[in-house]
PDB file of C-alpha atoms in Angstrom:
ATOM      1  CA  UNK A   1     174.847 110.719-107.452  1.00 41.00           C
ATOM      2  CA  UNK A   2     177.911 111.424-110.252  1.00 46.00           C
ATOM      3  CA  UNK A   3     180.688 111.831-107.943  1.00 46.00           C
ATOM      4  CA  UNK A   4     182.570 114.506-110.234  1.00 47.00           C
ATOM      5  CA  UNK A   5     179.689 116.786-109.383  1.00 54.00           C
ATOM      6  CA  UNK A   6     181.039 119.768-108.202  1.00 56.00           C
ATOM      7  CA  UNK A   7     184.370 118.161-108.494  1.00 62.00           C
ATOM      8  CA  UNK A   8     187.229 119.726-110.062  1.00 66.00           C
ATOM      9  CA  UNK A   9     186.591 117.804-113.848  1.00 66.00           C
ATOM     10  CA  UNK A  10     183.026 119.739-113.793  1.00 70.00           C
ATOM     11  CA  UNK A  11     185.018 123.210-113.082  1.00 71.00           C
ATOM     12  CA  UNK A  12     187.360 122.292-116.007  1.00 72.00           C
ATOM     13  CA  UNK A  13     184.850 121.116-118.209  1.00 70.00           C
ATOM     14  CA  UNK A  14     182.799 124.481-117.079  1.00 70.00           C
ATOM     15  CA  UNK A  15     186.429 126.594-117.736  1.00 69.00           C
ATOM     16  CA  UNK A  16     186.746 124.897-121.320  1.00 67.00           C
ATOM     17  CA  UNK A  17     183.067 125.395-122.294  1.00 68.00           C
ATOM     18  CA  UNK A  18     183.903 129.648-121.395  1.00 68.00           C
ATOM     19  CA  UNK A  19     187.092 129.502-123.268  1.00 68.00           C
ATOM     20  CA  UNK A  20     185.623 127.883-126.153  1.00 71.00           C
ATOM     21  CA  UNK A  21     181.974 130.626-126.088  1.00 74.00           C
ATOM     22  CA  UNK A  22     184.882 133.225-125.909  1.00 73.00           C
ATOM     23  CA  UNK A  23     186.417 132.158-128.889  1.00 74.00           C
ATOM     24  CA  UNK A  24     183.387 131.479-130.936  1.00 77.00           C
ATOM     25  CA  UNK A  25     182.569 135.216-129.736  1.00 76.00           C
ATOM     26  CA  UNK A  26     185.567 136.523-130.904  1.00 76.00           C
ATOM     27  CA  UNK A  27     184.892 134.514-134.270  1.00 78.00           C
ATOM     28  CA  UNK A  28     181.366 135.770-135.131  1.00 78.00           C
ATOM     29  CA  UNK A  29     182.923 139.189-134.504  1.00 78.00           C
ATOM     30  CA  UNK A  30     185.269 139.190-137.104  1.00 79.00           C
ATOM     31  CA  UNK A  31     183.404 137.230-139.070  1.00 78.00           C
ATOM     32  CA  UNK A  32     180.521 139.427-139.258  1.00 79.00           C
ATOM     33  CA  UNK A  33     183.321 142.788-139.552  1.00 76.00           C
ATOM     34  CA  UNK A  34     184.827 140.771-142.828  1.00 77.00           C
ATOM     35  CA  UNK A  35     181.147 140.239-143.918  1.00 77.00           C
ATOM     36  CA  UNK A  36     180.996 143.753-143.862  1.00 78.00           C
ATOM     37  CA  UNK A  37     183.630 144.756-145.772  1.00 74.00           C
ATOM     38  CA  UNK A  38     182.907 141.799-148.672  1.00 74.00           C
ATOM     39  CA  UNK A  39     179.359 143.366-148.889  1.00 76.00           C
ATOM     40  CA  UNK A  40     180.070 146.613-149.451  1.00 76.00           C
ATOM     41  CA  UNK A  41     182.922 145.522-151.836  1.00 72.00           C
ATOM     42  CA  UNK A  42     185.884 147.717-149.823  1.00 73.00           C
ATOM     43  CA  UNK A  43     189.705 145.794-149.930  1.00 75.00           C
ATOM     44  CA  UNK A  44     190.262 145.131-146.208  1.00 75.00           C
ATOM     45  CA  UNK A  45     194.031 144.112-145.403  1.00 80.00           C
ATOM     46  CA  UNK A  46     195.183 141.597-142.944  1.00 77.00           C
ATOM     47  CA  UNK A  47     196.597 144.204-141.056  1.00 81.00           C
ATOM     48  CA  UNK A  48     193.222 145.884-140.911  1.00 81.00           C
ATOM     49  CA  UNK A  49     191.790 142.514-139.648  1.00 76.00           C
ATOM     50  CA  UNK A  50     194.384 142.383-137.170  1.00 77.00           C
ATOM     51  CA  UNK A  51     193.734 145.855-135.821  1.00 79.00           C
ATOM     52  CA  UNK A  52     190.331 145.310-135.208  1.00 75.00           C
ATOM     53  CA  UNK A  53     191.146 141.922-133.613  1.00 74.00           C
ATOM     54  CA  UNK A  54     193.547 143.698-131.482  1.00 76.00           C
ATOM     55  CA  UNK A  55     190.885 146.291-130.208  1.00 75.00           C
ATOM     56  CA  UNK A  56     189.240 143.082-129.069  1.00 69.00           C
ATOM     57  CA  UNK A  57     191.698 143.147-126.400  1.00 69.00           C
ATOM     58  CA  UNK A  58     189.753 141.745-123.817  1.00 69.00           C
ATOM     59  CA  UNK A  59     186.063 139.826-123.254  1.00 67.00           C
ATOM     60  CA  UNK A  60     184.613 142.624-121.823  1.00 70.00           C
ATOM     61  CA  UNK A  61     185.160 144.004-125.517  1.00 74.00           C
ATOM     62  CA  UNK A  62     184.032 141.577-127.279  1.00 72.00           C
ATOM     63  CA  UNK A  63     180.921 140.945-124.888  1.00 70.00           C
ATOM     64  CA  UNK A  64     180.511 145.029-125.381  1.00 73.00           C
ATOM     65  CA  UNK A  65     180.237 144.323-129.128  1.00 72.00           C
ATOM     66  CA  UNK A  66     178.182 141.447-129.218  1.00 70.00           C
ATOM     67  CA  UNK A  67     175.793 143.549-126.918  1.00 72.00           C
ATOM     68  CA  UNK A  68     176.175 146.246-129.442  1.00 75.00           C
ATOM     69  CA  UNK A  69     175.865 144.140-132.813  1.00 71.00           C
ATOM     70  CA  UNK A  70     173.455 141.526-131.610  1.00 68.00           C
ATOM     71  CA  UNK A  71     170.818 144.227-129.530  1.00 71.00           C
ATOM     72  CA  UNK A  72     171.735 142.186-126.075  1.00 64.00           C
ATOM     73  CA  UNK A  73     170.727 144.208-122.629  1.00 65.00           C
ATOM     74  CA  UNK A  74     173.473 144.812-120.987  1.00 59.00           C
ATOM     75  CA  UNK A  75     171.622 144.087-117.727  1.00 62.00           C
ATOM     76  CA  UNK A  76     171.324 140.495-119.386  1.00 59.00           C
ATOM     77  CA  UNK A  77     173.713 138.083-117.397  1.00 60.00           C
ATOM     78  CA  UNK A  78     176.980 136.413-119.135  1.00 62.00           C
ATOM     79  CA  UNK A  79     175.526 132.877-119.738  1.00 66.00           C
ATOM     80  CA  UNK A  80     172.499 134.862-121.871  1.00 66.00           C
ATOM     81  CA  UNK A  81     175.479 136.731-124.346  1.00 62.00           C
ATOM     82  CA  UNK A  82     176.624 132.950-124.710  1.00 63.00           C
ATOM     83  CA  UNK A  83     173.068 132.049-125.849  1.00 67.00           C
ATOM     84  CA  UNK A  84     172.914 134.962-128.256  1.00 63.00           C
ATOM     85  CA  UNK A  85     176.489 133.965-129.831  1.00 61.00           C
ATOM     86  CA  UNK A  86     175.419 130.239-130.091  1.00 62.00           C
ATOM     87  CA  UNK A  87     172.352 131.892-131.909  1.00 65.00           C
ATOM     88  CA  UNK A  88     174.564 133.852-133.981  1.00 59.00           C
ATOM     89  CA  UNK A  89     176.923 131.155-135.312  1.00 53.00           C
TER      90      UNK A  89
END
């Protein structure tokens, strides 16, 4: 038996692994809003960029838009939106 299990390194390692799905989140999100923008050939502005980033203000909002974007349930627990951003990336 791994005596870390359960211990507090797996709850870090568990904390990092949500901090780092957050910020790939956050990253196909703007990704995929300056993808839009390139495509249809419109100037966007850093400060536009940072705008929407900002409306990102918390994860709720940018689980919200992933739901929204990526056709997630919402019923669908957090660890599936984390499988549909590793899909997405």
């Amino acid at each position: 038996m791994n005596n870390t299990e359960g211990g507090p390194f797996e709850t870090e390692k568990c904390e990092q692994i949500n901090v780092d799905a957050n910020c790939a989140a956050l990253a196909v999100i703007l990704l995929s809003h300056i993808k839009g923008h390139l495509v249809s050939e419109k100037i966007i502005s850093a400060q536009e960029i940072a705008a929407f980033a900002s409306s990102l203000d918390s994860i709720q909002h940018v689980y919200s838009e992933l739901v929204t974007r990526y056709g997630i349930k919402p019923e669908e627990s957090c660890d599936e939106v984390k499988k549909a951003i590793c899909r997405c990336i």
